[in-house]
Coordinates of C-alpha atoms in Angstrom, one line a residue:
Chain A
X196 CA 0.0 0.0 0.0
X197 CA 1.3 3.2 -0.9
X198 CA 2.0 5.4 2.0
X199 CA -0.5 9.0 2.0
X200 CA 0.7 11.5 3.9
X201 CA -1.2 14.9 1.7
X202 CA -2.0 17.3 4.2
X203 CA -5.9 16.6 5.3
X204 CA -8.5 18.2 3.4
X205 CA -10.3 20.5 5.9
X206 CA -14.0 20.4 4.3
X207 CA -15.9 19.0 7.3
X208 CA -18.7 15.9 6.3
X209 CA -21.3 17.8 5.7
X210 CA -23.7 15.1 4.0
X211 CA -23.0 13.1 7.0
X212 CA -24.8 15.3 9.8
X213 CA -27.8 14.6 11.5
X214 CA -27.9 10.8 10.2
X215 CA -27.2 9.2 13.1
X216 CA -28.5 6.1 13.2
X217 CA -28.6 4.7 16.8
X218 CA -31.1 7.5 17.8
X219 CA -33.4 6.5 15.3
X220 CA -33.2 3.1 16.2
X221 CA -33.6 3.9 20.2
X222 CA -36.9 5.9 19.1
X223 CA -38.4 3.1 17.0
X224 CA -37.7 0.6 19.9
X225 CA -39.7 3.0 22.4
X226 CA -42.7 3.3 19.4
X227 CA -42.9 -0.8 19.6
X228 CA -43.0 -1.3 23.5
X229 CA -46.2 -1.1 24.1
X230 CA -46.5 0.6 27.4
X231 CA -42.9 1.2 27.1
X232 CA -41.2 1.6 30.1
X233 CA -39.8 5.6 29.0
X234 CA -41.8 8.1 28.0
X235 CA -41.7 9.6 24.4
X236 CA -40.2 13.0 26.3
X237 CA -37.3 10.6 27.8
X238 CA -37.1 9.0 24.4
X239 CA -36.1 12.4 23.1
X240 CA -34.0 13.2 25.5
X241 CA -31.7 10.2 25.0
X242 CA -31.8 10.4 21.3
X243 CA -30.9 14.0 21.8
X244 CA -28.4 13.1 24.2
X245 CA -26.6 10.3 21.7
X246 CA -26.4 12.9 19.3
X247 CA -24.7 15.3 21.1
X248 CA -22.4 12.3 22.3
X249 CA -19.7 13.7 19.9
X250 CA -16.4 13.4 20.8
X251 CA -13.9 15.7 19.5
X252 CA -10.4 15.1 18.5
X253 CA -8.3 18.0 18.2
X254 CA -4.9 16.3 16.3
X255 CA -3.8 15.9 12.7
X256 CA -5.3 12.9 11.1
X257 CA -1.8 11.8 9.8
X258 CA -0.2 11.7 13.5
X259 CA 0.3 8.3 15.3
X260 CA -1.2 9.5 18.3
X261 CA -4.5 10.8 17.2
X262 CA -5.0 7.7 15.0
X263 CA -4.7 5.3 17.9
X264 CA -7.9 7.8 19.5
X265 CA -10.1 7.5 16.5
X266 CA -9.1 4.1 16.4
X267 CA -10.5 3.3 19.4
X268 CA -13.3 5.2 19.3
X269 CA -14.2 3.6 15.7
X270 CA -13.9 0.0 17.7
X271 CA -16.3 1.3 20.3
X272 CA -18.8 2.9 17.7
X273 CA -18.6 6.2 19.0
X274 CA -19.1 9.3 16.8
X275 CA -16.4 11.8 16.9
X276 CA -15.1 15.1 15.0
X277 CA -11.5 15.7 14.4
X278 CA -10.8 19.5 14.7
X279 CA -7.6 19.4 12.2
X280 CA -4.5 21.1 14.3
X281 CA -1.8 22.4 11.5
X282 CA 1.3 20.7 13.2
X283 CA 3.3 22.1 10.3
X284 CA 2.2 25.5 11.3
X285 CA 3.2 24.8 15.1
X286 CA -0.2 25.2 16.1
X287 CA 0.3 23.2 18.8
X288 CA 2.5 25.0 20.7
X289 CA 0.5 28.0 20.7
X290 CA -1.1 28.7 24.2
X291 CA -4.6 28.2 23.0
X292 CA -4.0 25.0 22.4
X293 CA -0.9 24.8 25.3
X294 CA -3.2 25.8 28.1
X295 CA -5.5 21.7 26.9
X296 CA -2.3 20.1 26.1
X297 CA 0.1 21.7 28.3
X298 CA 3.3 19.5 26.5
X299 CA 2.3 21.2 23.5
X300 CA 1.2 17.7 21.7
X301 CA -1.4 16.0 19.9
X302 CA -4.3 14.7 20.5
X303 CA -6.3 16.2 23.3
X304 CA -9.6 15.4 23.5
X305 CA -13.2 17.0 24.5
X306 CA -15.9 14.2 25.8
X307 CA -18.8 17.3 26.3
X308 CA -17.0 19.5 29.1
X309 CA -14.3 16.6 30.3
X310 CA -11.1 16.9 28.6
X311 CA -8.2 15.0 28.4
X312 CA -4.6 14.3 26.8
X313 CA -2.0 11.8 26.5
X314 CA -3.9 9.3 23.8
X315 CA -3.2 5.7 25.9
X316 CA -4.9 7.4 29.0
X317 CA -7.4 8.5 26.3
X318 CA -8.1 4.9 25.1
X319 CA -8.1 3.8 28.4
X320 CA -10.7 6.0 29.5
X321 CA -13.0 5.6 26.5
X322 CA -12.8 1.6 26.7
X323 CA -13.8 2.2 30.6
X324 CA -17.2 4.5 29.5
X325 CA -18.1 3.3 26.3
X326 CA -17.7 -0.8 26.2
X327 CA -20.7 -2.6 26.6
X328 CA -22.9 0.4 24.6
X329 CA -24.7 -2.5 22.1
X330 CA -24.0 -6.1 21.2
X331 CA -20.5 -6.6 19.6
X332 CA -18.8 -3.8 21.3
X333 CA -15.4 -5.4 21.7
X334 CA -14.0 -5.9 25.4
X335 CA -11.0 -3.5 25.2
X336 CA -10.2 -4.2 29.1
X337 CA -10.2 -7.6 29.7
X338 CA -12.9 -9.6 31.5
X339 CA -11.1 -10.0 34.5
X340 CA -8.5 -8.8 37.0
X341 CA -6.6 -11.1 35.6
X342 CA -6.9 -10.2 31.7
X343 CA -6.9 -6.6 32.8
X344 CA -3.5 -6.7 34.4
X345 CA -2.4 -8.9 31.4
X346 CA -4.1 -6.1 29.0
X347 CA -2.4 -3.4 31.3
X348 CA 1.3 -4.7 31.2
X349 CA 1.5 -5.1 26.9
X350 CA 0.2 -1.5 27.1
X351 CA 3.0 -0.7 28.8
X352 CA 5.2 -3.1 27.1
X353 CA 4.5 -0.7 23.7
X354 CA 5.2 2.6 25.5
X355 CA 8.4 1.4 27.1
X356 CA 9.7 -1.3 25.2
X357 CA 8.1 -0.7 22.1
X358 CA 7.8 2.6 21.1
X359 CA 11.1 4.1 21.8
X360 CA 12.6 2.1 19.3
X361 CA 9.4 2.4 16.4
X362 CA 9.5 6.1 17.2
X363 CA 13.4 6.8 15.4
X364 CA 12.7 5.0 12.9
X365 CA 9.9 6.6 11.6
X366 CA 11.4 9.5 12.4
X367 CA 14.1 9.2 10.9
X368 CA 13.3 6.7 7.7
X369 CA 9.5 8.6 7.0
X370 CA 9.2 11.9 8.9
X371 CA 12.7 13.7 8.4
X372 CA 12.6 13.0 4.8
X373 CA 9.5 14.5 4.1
X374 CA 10.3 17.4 5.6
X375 CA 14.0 17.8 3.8
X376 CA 15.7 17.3 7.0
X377 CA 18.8 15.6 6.9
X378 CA 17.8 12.3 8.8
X379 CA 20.3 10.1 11.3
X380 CA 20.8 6.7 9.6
X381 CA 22.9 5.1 12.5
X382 CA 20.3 5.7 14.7
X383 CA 17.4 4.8 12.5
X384 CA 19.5 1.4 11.8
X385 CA 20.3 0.7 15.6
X386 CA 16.5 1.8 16.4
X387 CA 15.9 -1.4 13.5
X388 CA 18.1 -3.7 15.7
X389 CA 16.1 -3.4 19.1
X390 CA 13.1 -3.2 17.4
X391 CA 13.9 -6.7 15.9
X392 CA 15.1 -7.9 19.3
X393 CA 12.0 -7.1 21.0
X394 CA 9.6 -8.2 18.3
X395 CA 11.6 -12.0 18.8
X396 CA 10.1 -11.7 22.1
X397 CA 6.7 -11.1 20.5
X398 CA 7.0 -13.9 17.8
X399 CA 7.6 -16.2 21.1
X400 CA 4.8 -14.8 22.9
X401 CA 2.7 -15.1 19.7
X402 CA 2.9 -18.5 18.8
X403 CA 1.2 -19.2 22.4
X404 CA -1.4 -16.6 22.6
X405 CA -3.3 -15.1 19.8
X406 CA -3.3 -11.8 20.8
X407 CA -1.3 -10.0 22.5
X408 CA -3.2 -10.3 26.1
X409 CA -4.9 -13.6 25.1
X410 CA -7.7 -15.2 23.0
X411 CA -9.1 -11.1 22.3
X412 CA -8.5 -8.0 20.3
X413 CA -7.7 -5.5 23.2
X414 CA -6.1 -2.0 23.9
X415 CA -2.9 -3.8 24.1
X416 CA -2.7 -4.9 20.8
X417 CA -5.0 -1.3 19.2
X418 CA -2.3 1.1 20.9
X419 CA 1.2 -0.7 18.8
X420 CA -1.0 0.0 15.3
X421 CA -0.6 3.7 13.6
X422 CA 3.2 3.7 14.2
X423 CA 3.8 -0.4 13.1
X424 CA 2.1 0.9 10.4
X425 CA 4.4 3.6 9.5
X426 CA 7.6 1.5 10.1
X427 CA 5.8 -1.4 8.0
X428 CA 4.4 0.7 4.7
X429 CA 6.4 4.0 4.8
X430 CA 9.9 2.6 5.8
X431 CA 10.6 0.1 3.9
X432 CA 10.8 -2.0 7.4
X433 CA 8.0 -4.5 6.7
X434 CA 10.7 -7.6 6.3
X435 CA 11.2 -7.6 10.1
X436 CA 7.5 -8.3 10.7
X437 CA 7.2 -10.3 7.7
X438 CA 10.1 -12.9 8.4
X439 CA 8.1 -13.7 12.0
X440 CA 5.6 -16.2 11.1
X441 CA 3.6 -15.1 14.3
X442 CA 3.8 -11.9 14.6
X443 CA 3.0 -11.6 10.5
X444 CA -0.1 -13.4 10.9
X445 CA -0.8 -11.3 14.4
X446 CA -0.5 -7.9 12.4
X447 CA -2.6 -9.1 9.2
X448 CA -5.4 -9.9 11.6
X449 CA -5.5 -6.5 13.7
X450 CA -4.8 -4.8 10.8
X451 CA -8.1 -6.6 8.7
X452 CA -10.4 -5.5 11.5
X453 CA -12.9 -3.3 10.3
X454 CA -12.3 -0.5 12.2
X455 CA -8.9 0.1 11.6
X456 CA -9.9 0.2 8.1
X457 CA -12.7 3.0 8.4
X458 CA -9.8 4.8 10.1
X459 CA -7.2 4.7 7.2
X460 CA -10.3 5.4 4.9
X461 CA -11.5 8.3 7.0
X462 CA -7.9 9.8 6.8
X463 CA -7.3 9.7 3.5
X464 CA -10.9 11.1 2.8
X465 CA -10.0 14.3 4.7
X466 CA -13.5 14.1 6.6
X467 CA -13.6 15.8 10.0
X468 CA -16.9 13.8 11.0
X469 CA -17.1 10.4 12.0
X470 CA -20.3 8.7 12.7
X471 CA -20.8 4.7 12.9
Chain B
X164 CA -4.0 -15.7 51.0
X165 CA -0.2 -16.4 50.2
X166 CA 1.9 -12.9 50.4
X167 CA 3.0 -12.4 46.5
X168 CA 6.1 -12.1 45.4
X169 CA 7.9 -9.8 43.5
X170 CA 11.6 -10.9 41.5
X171 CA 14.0 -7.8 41.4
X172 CA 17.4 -6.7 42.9
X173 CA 16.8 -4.5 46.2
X174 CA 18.2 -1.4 44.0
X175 CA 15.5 -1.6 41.6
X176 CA 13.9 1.7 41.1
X177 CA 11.2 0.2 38.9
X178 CA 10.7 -2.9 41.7
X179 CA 10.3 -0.1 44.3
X180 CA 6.9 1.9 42.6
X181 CA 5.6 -2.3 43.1
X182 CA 6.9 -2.3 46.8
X183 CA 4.9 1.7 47.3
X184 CA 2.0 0.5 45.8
X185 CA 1.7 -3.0 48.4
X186 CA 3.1 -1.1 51.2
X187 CA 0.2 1.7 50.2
X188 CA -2.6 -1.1 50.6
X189 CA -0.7 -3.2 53.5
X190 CA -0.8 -6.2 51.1
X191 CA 1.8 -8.9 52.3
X192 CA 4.8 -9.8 49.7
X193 CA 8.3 -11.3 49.7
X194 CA 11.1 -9.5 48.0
X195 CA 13.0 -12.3 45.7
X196 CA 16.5 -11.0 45.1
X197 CA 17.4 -10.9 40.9
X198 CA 21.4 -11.0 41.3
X199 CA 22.1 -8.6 37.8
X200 CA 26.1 -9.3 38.6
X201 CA 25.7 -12.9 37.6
X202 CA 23.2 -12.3 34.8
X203 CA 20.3 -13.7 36.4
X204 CA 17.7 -11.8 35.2
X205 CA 18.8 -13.2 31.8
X206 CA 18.7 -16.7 32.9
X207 CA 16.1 -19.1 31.8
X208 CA 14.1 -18.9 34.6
X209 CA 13.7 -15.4 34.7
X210 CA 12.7 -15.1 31.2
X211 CA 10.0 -17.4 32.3
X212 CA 8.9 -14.3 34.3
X213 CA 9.7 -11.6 32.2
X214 CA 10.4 -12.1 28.4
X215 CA 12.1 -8.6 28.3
X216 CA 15.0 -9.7 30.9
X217 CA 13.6 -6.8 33.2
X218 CA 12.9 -6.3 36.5
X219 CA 10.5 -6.6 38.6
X220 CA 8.5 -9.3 37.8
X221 CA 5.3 -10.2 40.3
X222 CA 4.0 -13.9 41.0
X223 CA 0.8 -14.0 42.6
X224 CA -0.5 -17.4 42.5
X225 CA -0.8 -18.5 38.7
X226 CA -0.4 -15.2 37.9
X227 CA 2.7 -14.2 36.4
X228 CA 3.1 -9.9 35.9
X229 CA 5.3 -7.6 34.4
X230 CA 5.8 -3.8 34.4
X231 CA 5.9 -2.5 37.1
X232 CA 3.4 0.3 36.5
X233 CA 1.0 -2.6 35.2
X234 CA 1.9 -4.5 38.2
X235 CA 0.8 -1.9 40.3
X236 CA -2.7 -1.5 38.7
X237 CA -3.3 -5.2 39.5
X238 CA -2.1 -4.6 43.5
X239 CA -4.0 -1.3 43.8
X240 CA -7.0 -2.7 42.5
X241 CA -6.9 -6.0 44.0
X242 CA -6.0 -4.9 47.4
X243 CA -8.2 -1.8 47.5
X244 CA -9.7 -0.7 50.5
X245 CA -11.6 2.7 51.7
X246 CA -8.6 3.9 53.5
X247 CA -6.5 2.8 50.2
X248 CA -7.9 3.9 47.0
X249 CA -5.0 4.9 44.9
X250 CA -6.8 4.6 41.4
X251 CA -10.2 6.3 41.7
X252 CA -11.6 3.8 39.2
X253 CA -15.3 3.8 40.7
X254 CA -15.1 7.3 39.4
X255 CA -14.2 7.7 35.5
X256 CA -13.6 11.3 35.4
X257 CA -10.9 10.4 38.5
X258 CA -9.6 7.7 36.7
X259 CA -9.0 8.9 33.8
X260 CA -6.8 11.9 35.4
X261 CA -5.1 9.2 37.3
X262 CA -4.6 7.5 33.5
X263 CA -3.8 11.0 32.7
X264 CA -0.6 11.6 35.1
X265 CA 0.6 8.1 34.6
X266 CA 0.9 8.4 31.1
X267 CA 2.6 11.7 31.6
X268 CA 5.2 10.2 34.5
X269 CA 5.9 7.6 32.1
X270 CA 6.8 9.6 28.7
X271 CA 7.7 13.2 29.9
X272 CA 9.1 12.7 33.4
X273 CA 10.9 9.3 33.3
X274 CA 12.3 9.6 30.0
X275 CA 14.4 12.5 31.3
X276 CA 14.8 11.7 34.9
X277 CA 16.3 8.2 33.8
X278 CA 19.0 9.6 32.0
X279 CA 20.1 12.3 34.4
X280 CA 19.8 8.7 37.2
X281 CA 21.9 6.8 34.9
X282 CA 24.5 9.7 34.6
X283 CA 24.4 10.9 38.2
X284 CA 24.1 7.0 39.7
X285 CA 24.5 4.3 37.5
X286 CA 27.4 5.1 35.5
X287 CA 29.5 5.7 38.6
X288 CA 28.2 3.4 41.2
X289 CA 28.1 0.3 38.6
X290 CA 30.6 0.9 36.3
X291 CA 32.9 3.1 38.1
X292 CA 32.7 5.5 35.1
X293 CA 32.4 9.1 35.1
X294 CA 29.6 11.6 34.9
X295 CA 28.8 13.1 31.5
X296 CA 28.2 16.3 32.7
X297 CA 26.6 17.8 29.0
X298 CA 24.2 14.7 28.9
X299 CA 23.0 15.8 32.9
X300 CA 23.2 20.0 31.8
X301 CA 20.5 19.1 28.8
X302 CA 18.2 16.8 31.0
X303 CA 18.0 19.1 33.4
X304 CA 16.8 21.8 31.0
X305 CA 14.1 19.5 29.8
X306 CA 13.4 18.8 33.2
X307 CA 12.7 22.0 34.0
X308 CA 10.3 22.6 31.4
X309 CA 8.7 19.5 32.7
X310 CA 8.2 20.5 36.5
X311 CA 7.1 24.3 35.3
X312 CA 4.3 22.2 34.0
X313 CA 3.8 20.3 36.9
X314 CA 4.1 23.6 38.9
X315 CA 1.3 24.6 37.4
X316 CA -0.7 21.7 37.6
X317 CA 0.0 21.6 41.4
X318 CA -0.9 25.0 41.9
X319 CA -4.9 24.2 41.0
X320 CA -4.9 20.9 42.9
X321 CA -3.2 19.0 46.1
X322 CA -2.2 15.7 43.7
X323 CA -1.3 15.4 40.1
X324 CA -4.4 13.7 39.3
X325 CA -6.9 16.2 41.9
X326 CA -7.1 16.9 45.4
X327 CA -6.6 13.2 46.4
X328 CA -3.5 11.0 46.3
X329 CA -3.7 8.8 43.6
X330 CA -0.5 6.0 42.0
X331 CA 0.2 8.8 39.3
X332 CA 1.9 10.7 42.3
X333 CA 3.4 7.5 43.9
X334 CA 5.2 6.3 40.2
X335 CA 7.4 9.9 40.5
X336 CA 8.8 8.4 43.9
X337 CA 11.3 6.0 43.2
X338 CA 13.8 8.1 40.7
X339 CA 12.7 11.0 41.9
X340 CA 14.1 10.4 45.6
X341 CA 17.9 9.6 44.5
X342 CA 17.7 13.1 42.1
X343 CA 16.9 15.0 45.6
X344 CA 20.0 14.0 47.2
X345 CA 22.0 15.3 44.5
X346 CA 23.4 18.5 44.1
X347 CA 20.6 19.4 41.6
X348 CA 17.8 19.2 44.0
X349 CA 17.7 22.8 44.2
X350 CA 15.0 22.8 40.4
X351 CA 12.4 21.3 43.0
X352 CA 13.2 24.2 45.4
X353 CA 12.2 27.0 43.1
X354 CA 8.7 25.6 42.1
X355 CA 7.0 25.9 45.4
X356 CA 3.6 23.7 44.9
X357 CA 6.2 21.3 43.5
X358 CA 8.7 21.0 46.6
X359 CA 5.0 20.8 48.6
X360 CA 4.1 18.0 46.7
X361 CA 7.2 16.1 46.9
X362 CA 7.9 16.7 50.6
X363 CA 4.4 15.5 51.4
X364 CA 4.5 12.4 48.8
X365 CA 8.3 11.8 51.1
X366 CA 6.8 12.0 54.9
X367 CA 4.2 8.8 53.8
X368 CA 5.4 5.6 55.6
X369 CA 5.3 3.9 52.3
X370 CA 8.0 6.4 51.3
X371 CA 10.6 6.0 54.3
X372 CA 10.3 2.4 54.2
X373 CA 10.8 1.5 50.8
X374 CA 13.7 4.0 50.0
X375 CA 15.4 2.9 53.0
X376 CA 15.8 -0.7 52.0
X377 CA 16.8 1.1 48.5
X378 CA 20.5 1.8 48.7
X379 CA 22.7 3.7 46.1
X380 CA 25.5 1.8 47.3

């Protein structure tokens, strides 16, 4: 696939507003009950409610770290808008957006008043309120202290073992580049080495567990996605994922799931509006 | 119910946020010594308990755990009590500024305290080497830029996460305890909600006991 990194079209989804379907649905269910147990006034108020349920997304749709967000929030079937920040323009470290995001990064996000940054506390948060909304929501958490801690420590595993070494090499193979900036092979190439190290200890892990956490899709395996994908498509890195039989068939499966793909789609579509 | 165990050298700054979190919720645990001299923590065995090589690794029961920031989830949750709430997690709005802090311990904080630990402590404790004093010079400037943030966080509430103690304050204690008895102590100093917050996060009985079995020896 060829890697896309225009900047995002800013026309926001206009054909897209008002048609959201799960309040339709909620008022037809209340029609059928006869008798239902809420009254047509609370009927309205909780189809009025969903629809207001729009999350917003201030990032740039190309980022890592806003992708894992909408990600999430696609998996969970939650509408959101992404207000586009120009990172080329440094609007992020303007104090407007400074005094939400006070590291001067993206994403933040706005859940009605409650806002929040730093996108795995982000995921976390939105697994916690929204699982469980309709049938075939998928468990992000874990069912059980058990799973959870399991789901909690591969998190971690991707921020601290993971990341650092995913991060240079995008950098400095994809990023750099496209910018004209002269880009530091040596540390791209070491940066390749310990991320091949710590993927053998995937590829292990793997071939005894088909996820990362166990037999389910969690946040553990969502968060590692936007930036694999980067070192896989845009760095020519791909052989080091490929060449692990495990880990290769692990990343063609997360990758297939729907959601990730209405992600990539809605990015390259330039839509600010999301609905499910 | 069998005291769990946790695998890690008694040096261990990451083992340590594991033992503040148990000693926090008065769970019981044994400390299993991880001897890093003689490779250890790359023997078989070990990897059994943490794939990585790392320590600390935490066995309770079947249960086999590693990071210890997702270790100390699982004890704060599991051994939860009124007087011991360190996550908030009956509250999402809590929570998720707990989630919040953690995140923000984990990539702005400890990224840049490590480095200045490694410099100031490791290099010449464990390897009898010297001090780079340019790699210490820019850490501390990104440290600073770090804790004017935190300065201002901690002038609208008590904690990092609110007005309650929560494990996103506890996680700073570990490397954050050998920086303030080094000469460069002094950036806490000039941030005054800052030095508040750390003095009172070091007068908790968690605090004296763990760091005292800590030794930068």
């Amino acid at each position: 696939m060829r890697c896309r990194h225009a900047q995002a079209n800013r026309s926001s989804d206009r054909s897209r507003k008002g048609t959201c379907k799960r309040s339709s649905r909620t008022g037809e269910d209340i029609k059928e009950a006869a008798g239902g147990i809420l009254s047509a006034q609370a009927a309205q108020k909780a189809s009025s409610e969903e629809i207001k349920m729009v999350v917003k997304v201030y990032g740039k749709a190309q980022a890592v770290c806003p992708q894992r967000v909408m990600h999430c929030l696609v998996e969970l079937g939650v509408p959101f808008e992404l207000v586009h920040i120009d990172i080329d323009a440094m609007e992020h470290k303007l104090p407007e957006f400074m005094s939400k995001q006070p590291f001067g990064q993206v994403p933040y996000i706005a859940d009605g008043d409650f806002e929040l940054f730093e996108s795995r506390a982000i995921v976390r948060y939105l697994a916690a309120k929204y699982s469980d909304r309709r049938h075939g929501t998928p468990n992000l958490l874990g069912r059980t202290p058990e799973e959870r801690a399991r789901v909690e420590q591969w998190m971690d595993v991707e921020a601290i073992n993971y990341n650092p070494w995913a991060f240079p090499v995008v950098l400095n193979l994809f990023v750099l580049p496209m910018h004209g900036v002269p880009e530091n092979k040596a540390e791209a190439a070491a940066a390749v080495e310990k991320l091949d190290q710590v993927l053998e200890v995937y590829e292990k892990h793997l071939s005894k567990s088909k996820y990362l956490a166990g037999d389910e899709f969690t946040l553990a395996d969502l968060t590692h996605i936007p930036a694999t994908r980067y070192v896989v498509e845009c760095c020519g890195m791909g052989r080091i994922f490929d060449e692990k039989k495990h880990v290769k068939a692990w990343w063609e499966d997360i990758t297939g799931r729907p959601a990730w793909k209405k992600v990539m789609s809605f990015v390259e579509s330039g839509a600010s509006n999301y609905y499910p | 119910m069998a005291p769990v165990k946790v695998y890690a050298p008694n040096m261990s700054t990451a083992a340590a946020r594991v033992l503040l979190c148990l000693e926090e919720v008065g769970a019981e645990y044994e400390q299993v010594p991880i001897n890093f001299a003689t490779g250890e923590h790359k023997s078989p065995a070990h990897l059994a308990r943490n794939p990585f090589g790392q320590v600390p690794a935490l066995e309770d029961g079947d249960l086999m755990l590693f990071e210890s920031r997702a270790i100390g989830r699982y004890v704060l949750r599991k051994f939860k009590s009124p007087g011991a709430d360190l996550l908030h997690e009956d509250n999402l709005a809590e929570s998720a500024m707990v989630n919040v802090w953690l995140e923000v311990e984990a990539q702005q904080y400890d990224k840049v305290m490590s480095l200045i630990f490694y410099q100031l402590i490791v290099i010449p404790v464990f390897y009898g080497g010297k001090t780079d004093e340019k790699v210490v010079a820019e850490n501390l400037e990104k440290l600073c830029k770090v804790l004017d943030v935190y300065e201002a966080r901690l002038s609208k509430s008590k904690y990092l996460a609110g007005d309650f103690l929560s494990f996103a304050d506890i996680s700073h204690i570990p490397l954050t305890h050998f920086f303030m008895s080094s000469p460069h102590a002094s950036v806490f100093d000039a941030r005054p909600h800052v030095k508040a917050w750390w003095e009172s996060l070091a007068s908790r009985p968690s605090y004296k006991k763990v760091t005292a079995a800590m030794s930068s020896k």
